[in-house]
PDB file of C-alpha atoms in Angstrom:
ATOM      1  CA  MET N   1      88.816  83.113 119.049  1.00 55.00           C
ATOM      2  CA  PRO N   2      89.559  86.860 118.121  1.00 75.00           C
ATOM      3  CA  ILE N   3      92.744  87.963 117.574  1.00 84.00           C
ATOM      4  CA  ARG N   4      94.842  88.869 120.456  1.00 89.00           C
ATOM      5  CA  THR N   5      98.044  90.543 121.254  1.00 89.00           C
ATOM      6  CA  ILE N   6     100.864  88.197 123.035  1.00 90.00           C
ATOM      7  CA  PHE N   7     103.453  90.467 123.444  1.00 88.00           C
ATOM      8  CA  LYS N   8     104.489  94.298 122.483  1.00 88.00           C
ATOM      9  CA  ASN N   9     107.373  96.133 123.054  1.00 87.00           C
ATOM     10  CA  GLU N  10     109.406  98.887 120.900  1.00 86.00           C
ATOM     11  CA  PHE N  11     110.966  96.387 118.942  1.00 84.00           C
ATOM     12  CA  CYS N  12     107.836  93.709 117.962  1.00 90.00           C
ATOM     13  CA  GLU N  13     104.626  93.166 118.476  1.00 92.00           C
ATOM     14  CA  TRP N  14     103.327  89.328 118.326  1.00 93.00           C
ATOM     15  CA  LEU N  15      99.749  88.547 117.173  1.00 92.00           C
ATOM     16  CA  ASP N  16      98.050  85.104 117.538  1.00 93.00           C
ATOM     17  CA  CYS N  17      94.524  84.255 115.994  1.00 91.00           C
ATOM     18  CA  GLU N  18      93.297  80.192 116.988  1.00 90.00           C
ATOM     19  CA  GLY N  19      91.023  78.812 114.916  1.00 87.00           C
ATOM     20  CA  PRO N  20      90.403  81.501 112.615  1.00 85.00           C
ATOM     21  CA  ASN N  21      87.340  82.223 110.523  1.00 82.00           C
ATOM     22  CA  ILE N  22      87.016  84.247 107.044  1.00 83.00           C
ATOM     23  CA  ASP N  23      85.987  87.269 109.113  1.00 83.00           C
ATOM     24  CA  ASP N  24      89.470  87.306 110.783  1.00 83.00           C
ATOM     25  CA  PHE N  25      91.255  86.656 107.447  1.00 84.00           C
ATOM     26  CA  LYS N  26      89.221  89.713 106.120  1.00 85.00           C
ATOM     27  CA  VAL N  27      90.540  91.847 109.321  1.00 85.00           C
ATOM     28  CA  LEU N  28      94.055  90.540 109.310  1.00 85.00           C
ATOM     29  CA  GLN N  29      93.789  91.465 105.165  1.00 85.00           C
ATOM     30  CA  GLN N  30      92.533  94.869 105.845  1.00 85.00           C
ATOM     31  CA  ASN N  31      95.067  95.960 108.747  1.00 86.00           C
ATOM     32  CA  TYR N  32      98.090  94.134 107.588  1.00 86.00           C
ATOM     33  CA  SER N  33      97.721  93.846 103.841  1.00 85.00           C
ATOM     34  CA  ILE N  34      98.259  90.299 103.986  1.00 85.00           C
ATOM     35  CA  ASP N  35      97.484  88.684 100.344  1.00 82.00           C
ATOM     36  CA  MET N  36      94.000  86.034 101.296  1.00 82.00           C
ATOM     37  CA  LEU N  37      95.831  83.609  98.921  1.00 81.00           C
ATOM     38  CA  LEU N  38      98.917  83.099 101.725  1.00 81.00           C
ATOM     39  CA  MET N  39      96.201  83.224 104.232  1.00 83.00           C
ATOM     40  CA  GLU N  40      93.952  80.123 102.668  1.00 81.00           C
ATOM     41  CA  ASP N  41      96.824  77.784 102.822  1.00 82.00           C
ATOM     42  CA  MET N  42      95.782  77.777 106.903  1.00 83.00           C
ATOM     43  CA  LEU N  43      91.615  76.220 105.521  1.00 79.00           C
ATOM     44  CA  ASP N  44      93.319  72.959 104.700  1.00 81.00           C
ATOM     45  CA  ALA N  45      93.803  70.683 107.233  1.00 79.00           C
ATOM     46  CA  ASN N  46      96.673  68.870 105.186  1.00 84.00           C
ATOM     47  CA  HIS N  47      98.413  71.441 103.340  1.00 87.00           C
ATOM     48  CA  LEU N  48     102.096  70.828 103.733  1.00 90.00           C
ATOM     49  CA  PRO N  49     105.062  72.808 105.054  1.00 93.00           C
ATOM     50  CA  LYS N  50     106.917  75.507 102.970  1.00 93.00           C
ATOM     51  CA  TYR N  51     107.992  78.782 103.201  1.00 94.00           C
ATOM     52  CA  GLU N  52     106.826  81.883 100.847  1.00 92.00           C
ATOM     53  CA  GLU N  53     107.674  85.412 100.154  1.00 91.00           C
ATOM     54  CA  HIS N  54     104.956  88.028  99.076  1.00 86.00           C
ATOM     55  CA  SER N  55     104.202  91.619  99.211  1.00 84.00           C
ATOM     56  CA  GLY N  56     107.102  91.876 101.798  1.00 87.00           C
ATOM     57  CA  ILE N  57     105.735  89.300 103.760  1.00 91.00           C
ATOM     58  CA  GLN N  58     107.394  86.301 104.767  1.00 94.00           C
ATOM     59  CA  PHE N  59     105.056  83.070 105.255  1.00 94.00           C
ATOM     60  CA  TYR N  60     106.275  80.084 107.306  1.00 95.00           C
ATOM     61  CA  LEU N  61     103.649  77.142 107.361  1.00 94.00           C
ATOM     62  CA  THR N  62     105.001  74.695 109.677  1.00 95.00           C
ATOM     63  CA  ARG N  63     103.817  71.695 111.355  1.00 94.00           C
ATOM     64  CA  GLU N  64     103.724  71.046 115.209  1.00 93.00           C
ATOM     65  CA  ASN N  65     103.709  67.273 116.120  1.00 92.00           C
ATOM     66  CA  THR N  66     100.878  66.497 118.509  1.00 87.00           C
ATOM     67  CA  LYS N  67      99.724  63.820 120.792  1.00 75.00           C
ATOM     68  CA  GLN N  68      96.088  64.234 119.791  1.00 68.00           C
ATOM     69  CA  GLU N  69      96.521  61.468 116.953  1.00 63.00           C
ATOM     70  CA  ARG N  70      93.761  59.986 115.225  1.00 64.00           C
ATOM     71  CA  THR N  71      93.339  56.067 114.914  1.00 66.00           C
ATOM     72  CA  GLY N  72      93.488  55.870 111.085  1.00 70.00           C
ATOM     73  CA  LEU N  73      97.153  57.335 110.773  1.00 78.00           C
ATOM     74  CA  ASN N  74      96.528  58.144 107.049  1.00 78.00           C
ATOM     75  CA  THR N  75      97.569  61.459 106.980  1.00 83.00           C
ATOM     76  CA  MET N  76      99.700  64.081 108.220  1.00 83.00           C
ATOM     77  CA  SER N  77      97.199  66.230 109.988  1.00 84.00           C
ATOM     78  CA  ASP N  78      96.526  62.969 112.387  1.00 86.00           C
ATOM     79  CA  ILE N  79      99.944  63.482 113.956  1.00 89.00           C
ATOM     80  CA  SER N  80     100.272  67.160 113.573  1.00 91.00           C
ATOM     81  CA  THR N  81      98.769  70.652 113.346  1.00 90.00           C
ATOM     82  CA  LYS N  82      99.623  73.797 111.511  1.00 92.00           C
ATOM     83  CA  LEU N  83     101.260  76.649 112.506  1.00 93.00           C
ATOM     84  CA  GLY N  84     101.623  79.554 110.505  1.00 93.00           C
ATOM     85  CA  ILE N  85     104.119  82.171 111.126  1.00 94.00           C
ATOM     86  CA  TYR N  86     103.343  85.849 108.902  1.00 94.00           C
ATOM     87  CA  ILE N  87     106.284  88.273 109.577  1.00 94.00           C
ATOM     88  CA  LEU N  88     105.667  91.741 107.773  1.00 92.00           C
ATOM     89  CA  GLY N  89     108.060  94.385 109.517  1.00 89.00           C
ATOM     90  CA  SER N  90     108.688  94.110 113.129  1.00 90.00           C
ATOM     91  CA  THR N  91     105.457  92.316 113.507  1.00 93.00           C
ATOM     92  CA  VAL N  92     104.704  88.608 113.602  1.00 94.00           C
ATOM     93  CA  ILE N  93     101.223  86.881 113.408  1.00 93.00           C
ATOM     94  CA  THR N  94     100.717  83.421 114.362  1.00 94.00           C
ATOM     95  CA  ILE N  95      97.554  81.491 113.081  1.00 92.00           C
ATOM     96  CA  HIS N  96      96.556  77.721 114.198  1.00 91.00           C
ATOM     97  CA  ARG N  97      93.207  75.888 114.243  1.00 87.00           C
ATOM     98  CA  ILE N  98      93.820  74.203 117.962  1.00 86.00           C
ATOM     99  CA  LYS N  99      95.796  75.219 121.258  1.00 86.00           C
ATOM    100  CA  ASN N 100      99.365  75.168 119.769  1.00 89.00           C
ATOM    101  CA  ASN N 101     101.880  73.824 122.696  1.00 90.00           C
ATOM    102  CA  SER N 102     104.978  75.762 121.149  1.00 92.00           C
ATOM    103  CA  ILE N 103     103.258  79.186 121.433  1.00 92.00           C
ATOM    104  CA  LEU N 104     102.035  78.347 125.133  1.00 91.00           C
ATOM    105  CA  GLU N 105     105.166  77.548 126.232  1.00 91.00           C
ATOM    106  CA  LEU N 106     107.255  80.629 124.330  1.00 92.00           C
ATOM    107  CA  GLU N 107     104.378  82.715 125.761  1.00 90.00           C
ATOM    108  CA  LYS N 108     105.354  81.754 129.107  1.00 89.00           C
ATOM    109  CA  GLU N 109     109.208  82.211 129.043  1.00 87.00           C
ATOM    110  CA  ILE N 110     108.216  85.428 127.129  1.00 88.00           C
ATOM    111  CA  GLU N 111     106.324  86.780 130.280  1.00 83.00           C
ATOM    112  CA  SER N 112     109.189  85.698 132.681  1.00 79.00           C
ATOM    113  CA  LYS N 113     112.069  87.476 130.375  1.00 75.00           C
ATOM    114  CA  LYS N 114     110.188  90.607 129.029  1.00 67.00           C
ATOM    115  CA  SER N 115     113.180  92.472 127.785  1.00 72.00           C
ATOM    116  CA  ASN N 116     115.271  92.068 124.403  1.00 80.00           C
ATOM    117  CA  ILE N 117     112.176  90.560 122.462  1.00 86.00           C
ATOM    118  CA  THR N 118     112.535  90.761 118.981  1.00 90.00           C
ATOM    119  CA  LYS N 119     110.625  89.226 116.159  1.00 91.00           C
ATOM    120  CA  GLU N 120     113.787  87.195 115.632  1.00 93.00           C
ATOM    121  CA  PHE N 121     113.327  85.695 118.993  1.00 92.00           C
ATOM    122  CA  VAL N 122     109.886  84.805 118.697  1.00 93.00           C
ATOM    123  CA  VAL N 123     110.097  83.093 115.428  1.00 94.00           C
ATOM    124  CA  LEU N 124     113.397  81.442 116.128  1.00 94.00           C
ATOM    125  CA  HIS N 125     112.090  79.946 119.622  1.00 94.00           C
ATOM    126  CA  LEU N 126     108.765  78.912 117.714  1.00 95.00           C
ATOM    127  CA  ALA N 127     110.914  76.811 115.415  1.00 96.00           C
ATOM    128  CA  LYS N 128     113.003  75.021 117.896  1.00 95.00           C
ATOM    129  CA  LYS N 129     109.897  74.390 120.322  1.00 95.00           C
ATOM    130  CA  ILE N 130     108.391  73.129 116.873  1.00 95.00           C
ATOM    131  CA  LEU N 131     111.215  70.565 116.573  1.00 95.00           C
ATOM    132  CA  ASN N 132     110.935  69.677 119.914  1.00 94.00           C
ATOM    133  CA  SER N 133     108.111  68.325 119.606  1.00 94.00           C
ATOM    134  CA  TYR N 134     109.153  65.838 117.511  1.00 94.00           C
ATOM    135  CA  ASP N 135     112.078  65.081 119.798  1.00 93.00           C
ATOM    136  CA  ASP N 136     109.539  64.534 122.523  1.00 92.00           C
ATOM    137  CA  GLU N 137     107.450  62.045 120.290  1.00 93.00           C
ATOM    138  CA  SER N 138     110.532  60.132 119.439  1.00 93.00           C
ATOM    139  CA  LYS N 139     111.179  59.360 123.003  1.00 94.00           C
ATOM    140  CA  VAL N 140     107.761  58.188 123.614  1.00 92.00           C
ATOM    141  CA  ILE N 141     107.997  55.989 120.222  1.00 93.00           C
ATOM    142  CA  GLN N 142     111.436  54.811 121.588  1.00 93.00           C
ATOM    143  CA  ASP N 143     109.817  53.878 125.079  1.00 93.00           C
ATOM    144  CA  ASP N 144     107.023  52.144 122.973  1.00 92.00           C
ATOM    145  CA  ILE N 145     109.796  50.068 120.996  1.00 92.00           C
ATOM    146  CA  ASP N 146     112.006  48.912 124.083  1.00 91.00           C
ATOM    147  CA  ARG N 147     108.583  47.729 126.003  1.00 90.00           C
ATOM    148  CA  ILE N 148     107.324  45.182 122.770  1.00 89.00           C
ATOM    149  CA  GLU N 149     111.263  44.660 122.747  1.00 87.00           C
ATOM    150  CA  ASN N 150     110.798  43.459 126.261  1.00 87.00           C
ATOM    151  CA  GLU N 151     107.534  41.329 126.023  1.00 84.00           C
ATOM    152  CA  ILE N 152     108.893  39.747 122.846  1.00 82.00           C
ATOM    153  CA  PHE N 153     112.317  38.709 124.371  1.00 80.00           C
ATOM    154  CA  LEU N 154     112.248  38.629 127.656  1.00 77.00           C
ATOM    155  CA  ASN N 155     108.585  37.645 128.598  1.00 71.00           C
ATOM    156  CA  ASN N 156     108.410  35.261 125.689  1.00 67.00           C
ATOM    157  CA  ASN N 157     104.939  37.020 124.753  1.00 64.00           C
ATOM    158  CA  ASN N 158     103.472  35.542 121.343  1.00 63.00           C
ATOM    159  CA  ASN N 159     100.498  37.911 121.096  1.00 66.00           C
ATOM    160  CA  GLY N 160      99.144  38.374 117.835  1.00 66.00           C
ATOM    161  CA  ASN N 161      98.201  42.117 119.321  1.00 83.00           C
ATOM    162  CA  ILE N 162     102.051  42.979 119.013  1.00 85.00           C
ATOM    163  CA  VAL N 163     102.080  43.016 115.076  1.00 84.00           C
ATOM    164  CA  LYS N 164      99.094  45.302 115.260  1.00 85.00           C
ATOM    165  CA  ARG N 165     101.006  47.661 117.423  1.00 87.00           C
ATOM    166  CA  LEU N 166     104.068  47.565 115.562  1.00 89.00           C
ATOM    167  CA  TYR N 167     102.311  48.498 112.722  1.00 88.00           C
ATOM    168  CA  LYS N 168     100.633  51.375 114.437  1.00 89.00           C
ATOM    169  CA  LEU N 169     104.220  52.590 115.147  1.00 90.00           C
ATOM    170  CA  LYS N 170     105.284  51.957 111.695  1.00 91.00           C
ATOM    171  CA  ARG N 171     102.902  54.295 109.985  1.00 90.00           C
ATOM    172  CA  LYS N 172     103.506  56.967 112.919  1.00 91.00           C
ATOM    173  CA  THR N 173     106.922  56.757 112.260  1.00 93.00           C
ATOM    174  CA  GLY N 174     106.542  57.052 108.621  1.00 92.00           C
ATOM    175  CA  LEU N 175     104.253  59.887 108.688  1.00 92.00           C
ATOM    176  CA  ASN N 176     106.990  61.981 110.946  1.00 93.00           C
ATOM    177  CA  VAL N 177     109.575  60.828 108.644  1.00 94.00           C
ATOM    178  CA  ARG N 178     108.133  62.376 105.777  1.00 93.00           C
ATOM    179  CA  LEU N 179     106.445  65.101 107.541  1.00 93.00           C
ATOM    180  CA  LEU N 180     110.066  65.976 108.636  1.00 94.00           C
ATOM    181  CA  ASN N 181     111.548  65.396 105.506  1.00 94.00           C
ATOM    182  CA  ILE N 182     109.325  68.082 103.552  1.00 93.00           C
ATOM    183  CA  SER N 183     110.064  70.779 106.411  1.00 94.00           C
ATOM    184  CA  SER N 184     113.472  71.055 104.949  1.00 94.00           C
ATOM    185  CA  ASP N 185     111.796  74.089 103.110  1.00 94.00           C
ATOM    186  CA  TRP N 186     110.782  76.339 105.978  1.00 94.00           C
ATOM    187  CA  VAL N 187     113.765  75.061 107.943  1.00 95.00           C
ATOM    188  CA  ASN N 188     116.370  76.167 105.446  1.00 94.00           C
ATOM    189  CA  ASN N 189     114.580  79.442 105.034  1.00 94.00           C
ATOM    190  CA  MET N 190     114.885  80.421 108.835  1.00 94.00           C
ATOM    191  CA  LYS N 191     118.251  81.912 107.753  1.00 91.00           C
ATOM    192  CA  LYS N 192     116.385  84.584 105.907  1.00 91.00           C
ATOM    193  CA  ILE N 193     115.632  86.402 109.096  1.00 91.00           C
ATOM    194  CA  ASN N 194     118.146  88.279 110.958  1.00 87.00           C
ATOM    195  CA  ILE N 195     119.879  85.888 113.242  1.00 90.00           C
ATOM    196  CA  SER N 196     123.003  84.820 113.544  1.00 92.00           C
ATOM    197  CA  GLU N 197     124.871  82.076 111.609  1.00 93.00           C
ATOM    198  CA  THR N 198     125.272  79.670 114.974  1.00 94.00           C
ATOM    199  CA  GLN N 199     121.633  80.365 116.168  1.00 94.00           C
ATOM    200  CA  PHE N 200     120.937  79.207 112.218  1.00 94.00           C
ATOM    201  CA  ILE N 201     123.520  76.076 112.374  1.00 95.00           C
ATOM    202  CA  ASP N 202     121.778  75.662 115.934  1.00 95.00           C
ATOM    203  CA  LEU N 203     118.458  74.911 114.358  1.00 95.00           C
ATOM    204  CA  MET N 204     119.774  72.912 111.739  1.00 95.00           C
ATOM    205  CA  ASP N 205     121.536  70.427 113.998  1.00 96.00           C
ATOM    206  CA  LYS N 206     118.249  70.018 116.011  1.00 95.00           C
ATOM    207  CA  TYR N 207     116.407  69.282 112.686  1.00 96.00           C
ATOM    208  CA  LYS N 208     119.124  66.945 111.452  1.00 95.00           C
ATOM    209  CA  ASP N 209     118.658  65.233 114.931  1.00 95.00           C
ATOM    210  CA  VAL N 210     115.274  64.797 115.067  1.00 95.00           C
ATOM    211  CA  ASN N 211     115.347  63.791 111.416  1.00 94.00           C
ATOM    212  CA  ASN N 212     117.777  61.077 112.074  1.00 95.00           C
ATOM    213  CA  LYS N 213     115.732  59.995 115.237  1.00 94.00           C
ATOM    214  CA  PHE N 214     112.559  59.003 113.155  1.00 94.00           C
ATOM    215  CA  ASP N 215     114.932  57.284 109.985  1.00 94.00           C
ATOM    216  CA  HIS N 216     116.386  55.411 112.891  1.00 94.00           C
ATOM    217  CA  LEU N 217     113.100  54.167 114.780  1.00 94.00           C
ATOM    218  CA  ASN N 218     111.505  53.626 111.388  1.00 92.00           C
ATOM    219  CA  ALA N 219     114.467  51.196 110.357  1.00 92.00           C
ATOM    220  CA  GLN N 220     114.556  49.489 114.036  1.00 92.00           C
ATOM    221  CA  ILE N 221     110.346  49.064 113.990  1.00 92.00           C
ATOM    222  CA  THR N 222     110.775  47.503 110.566  1.00 91.00           C
ATOM    223  CA  HIS N 223     114.064  44.988 112.108  1.00 89.00           C
ATOM    224  CA  LEU N 224     111.838  44.367 115.149  1.00 89.00           C
ATOM    225  CA  ILE N 225     108.781  43.243 112.905  1.00 88.00           C
ATOM    226  CA  SER N 226     111.126  41.194 110.785  1.00 87.00           C
ATOM    227  CA  MET N 227     112.457  39.820 114.044  1.00 84.00           C
ATOM    228  CA  TYR N 228     109.115  39.157 115.857  1.00 84.00           C
ATOM    229  CA  LEU N 229     107.782  36.735 112.227  1.00 82.00           C
ATOM    230  CA  ALA N 230     111.003  34.691 112.354  1.00 81.00           C
ATOM    231  CA  LEU N 231     110.715  34.516 116.022  1.00 78.00           C
ATOM    232  CA  SER N 232     106.925  33.049 115.734  1.00 76.00           C
ATOM    233  CA  ASP N 233     108.089  30.821 112.749  1.00 75.00           C
ATOM    234  CA  GLN N 234     111.132  29.300 114.230  1.00 73.00           C
ATOM    235  CA  LYS N 235     108.284  28.489 117.534  1.00 77.00           C
ATOM    236  CA  ALA N 236     106.296  27.077 114.637  1.00 76.00           C
ATOM    237  CA  ASN N 237     109.316  24.826 113.498  1.00 76.00           C
ATOM    238  CA  GLN N 238     109.672  24.086 117.041  1.00 77.00           C
ATOM    239  CA  VAL N 239     106.352  22.349 117.699  1.00 77.00           C
ATOM    240  CA  MET N 240     106.354  20.622 113.813  1.00 82.00           C
ATOM    241  CA  LYS N 241     109.304  19.298 114.889  1.00 77.00           C
ATOM    242  CA  MET N 242     108.346  18.177 118.143  1.00 79.00           C
ATOM    243  CA  LEU N 243     105.227  16.662 116.362  1.00 81.00           C
ATOM    244  CA  ALA N 244     107.627  14.739 114.072  1.00 80.00           C
ATOM    245  CA  MET N 245     109.329  13.340 116.994  1.00 79.00           C
ATOM    246  CA  TYR N 246     106.274  11.430 118.372  1.00 80.00           C
ATOM    247  CA  SER N 247     105.178  10.195 115.216  1.00 83.00           C
ATOM    248  CA  VAL N 248     108.660   8.731 114.656  1.00 82.00           C
ATOM    249  CA  TYR N 249     107.941   7.078 118.045  1.00 78.00           C
ATOM    250  CA  PHE N 250     104.008   5.992 117.388  1.00 83.00           C
ATOM    251  CA  LEU N 251     104.417   4.969 113.696  1.00 83.00           C
ATOM    252  CA  PRO N 252     106.317   1.805 114.213  1.00 84.00           C
ATOM    253  CA  ILE N 253     103.948   1.120 117.004  1.00 84.00           C
ATOM    254  CA  THR N 254     100.844   1.497 115.281  1.00 85.00           C
ATOM    255  CA  PHE N 255     102.277  -0.644 112.315  1.00 84.00           C
ATOM    256  CA  ILE N 256     102.473  -3.558 114.448  1.00 81.00           C
ATOM    257  CA  ALA N 257      99.137  -2.832 116.152  1.00 82.00           C
ATOM    258  CA  GLY N 258      97.651  -2.846 112.406  1.00 82.00           C
ATOM    259  CA  ILE N 259      99.058  -5.647 111.308  1.00 79.00           C
ATOM    260  CA  TYR N 260      97.748  -7.745 114.438  1.00 77.00           C
ATOM    261  CA  GLY N 261      94.418  -6.044 113.890  1.00 77.00           C
ATOM    262  CA  MET N 262      94.278  -7.955 110.815  1.00 79.00           C
ATOM    263  CA  ASN N 263      91.645 -11.137 110.750  1.00 72.00           C
ATOM    264  CA  PHE N 264      94.325 -13.510 109.478  1.00 71.00           C
ATOM    265  CA  GLU N 265      95.255 -16.627 111.469  1.00 72.00           C
ATOM    266  CA  ASN N 266      98.999 -17.369 110.631  1.00 72.00           C
ATOM    267  CA  MET N 267     100.244 -14.546 112.579  1.00 73.00           C
ATOM    268  CA  PRO N 268     103.827 -14.467 114.553  1.00 72.00           C
ATOM    269  CA  GLU N 269     103.460 -15.530 118.392  1.00 70.00           C
ATOM    270  CA  LEU N 270      99.303 -15.582 118.120  1.00 70.00           C
ATOM    271  CA  GLN N 271      99.158 -18.706 119.286  1.00 74.00           C
ATOM    272  CA  THR N 272     101.928 -18.535 121.724  1.00 76.00           C
ATOM    273  CA  GLN N 273     100.986 -18.293 125.386  1.00 75.00           C
ATOM    274  CA  PHE N 274     102.982 -15.188 126.285  1.00 78.00           C
ATOM    275  CA  GLY N 275     102.531 -13.538 122.385  1.00 77.00           C
ATOM    276  CA  TYR N 276     100.621 -10.597 123.421  1.00 79.00           C
ATOM    277  CA  TYR N 277     103.966  -9.836 125.996  1.00 81.00           C
ATOM    278  CA  PHE N 278     106.322 -10.394 123.068  1.00 81.00           C
ATOM    279  CA  THR N 279     104.429  -8.415 120.779  1.00 81.00           C
ATOM    280  CA  LEU N 280     104.369  -5.387 123.736  1.00 83.00           C
ATOM    281  CA  GLY N 281     107.902  -5.831 124.659  1.00 85.00           C
ATOM    282  CA  LEU N 282     108.871  -5.077 120.973  1.00 83.00           C
ATOM    283  CA  MET N 283     106.962  -2.242 121.018  1.00 83.00           C
ATOM    284  CA  ALA N 284     108.839  -0.834 123.735  1.00 86.00           C
ATOM    285  CA  LEU N 285     111.866  -1.717 122.448  1.00 87.00           C
ATOM    286  CA  ILE N 286     111.383  -0.034 119.300  1.00 84.00           C
ATOM    287  CA  VAL N 287     110.228   3.269 121.480  1.00 84.00           C
ATOM    288  CA  ILE N 288     113.536   2.953 123.602  1.00 85.00           C
ATOM    289  CA  VAL N 289     115.821   2.648 120.789  1.00 85.00           C
ATOM    290  CA  THR N 290     114.099   5.618 119.070  1.00 82.00           C
ATOM    291  CA  PHE N 291     114.499   7.516 122.278  1.00 82.00           C
ATOM    292  CA  ILE N 292     118.603   6.751 122.487  1.00 83.00           C
ATOM    293  CA  TYR N 293     118.842   7.450 118.693  1.00 80.00           C
ATOM    294  CA  PHE N 294     117.136  10.799 119.354  1.00 79.00           C
ATOM    295  CA  LYS N 295     119.468  11.241 122.218  1.00 80.00           C
ATOM    296  CA  ARG N 296     122.610  10.861 120.331  1.00 81.00           C
ATOM    297  CA  LYS N 297     121.860  12.819 117.927  1.00 75.00           C
ATOM    298  CA  LYS N 298     121.168  15.583 120.187  1.00 73.00           C
ATOM    299  CA  TRP N 299     117.449  16.239 119.092  1.00 67.00           C
ATOM    300  CA  LYS N 300     115.167  17.327 121.843  1.00 57.00           C
TER     301      LYS N 300
END
């Protein structure tokens, strides 16, 4: 997509380039004297967030959380997309590979505002919207966690698929935690643009808030996995306990039946008229005594 002007007034100019190629980079280099090394960072899909200054140009490499996740969840590009912000004089240039929600939202806000738009306004609000993307993702993950908790503890669901879902959430939150920790570089350097102390503190508060949310979510998922595995072990123990109780019932009965199944003539009550019923009564008595014993011990 060619380089387009999103907004321009006497205070600033905002240019945007989506899905740039090498020709777009050459145009930017020629027209704005941007070092090619700064622009080459945008070619690496997995480049980490950072802040850099070169020849009077401020460069913020940020990553916005995106819902277009891949199944692997192995790299940061599986949950996020790069947004490069270049500040040179009164000009702001944004570069990104795919459509960026932060840019689309801010563009709509500027269209309705159209007054007192400065480069600081553009950069600061882009930064806030990037952090908001993580806030939105944390709410989605929290809803998934609540849903899985209900399945485990309220619906008594013991489906093995739950572990896979929890593991996927843990991978996702882990990547977000790592990404937010690295993002502290560009967030801290936002104070280098001409914004007030109050605005910078507000931005830092937002950053700390989303960072703490994902730390909490990561710990919550880890705890839920442990609880689920413990609950599964408890259910397995209940089954083993039930099987052990039934074996206690049938073990003496089986022993008696085995004795009387042996081919010997001198067996107690073998020649007695009611020997068969006596043996059955003995078996029933053993079962009743065992049941009363379990009842008194409150074994279930």
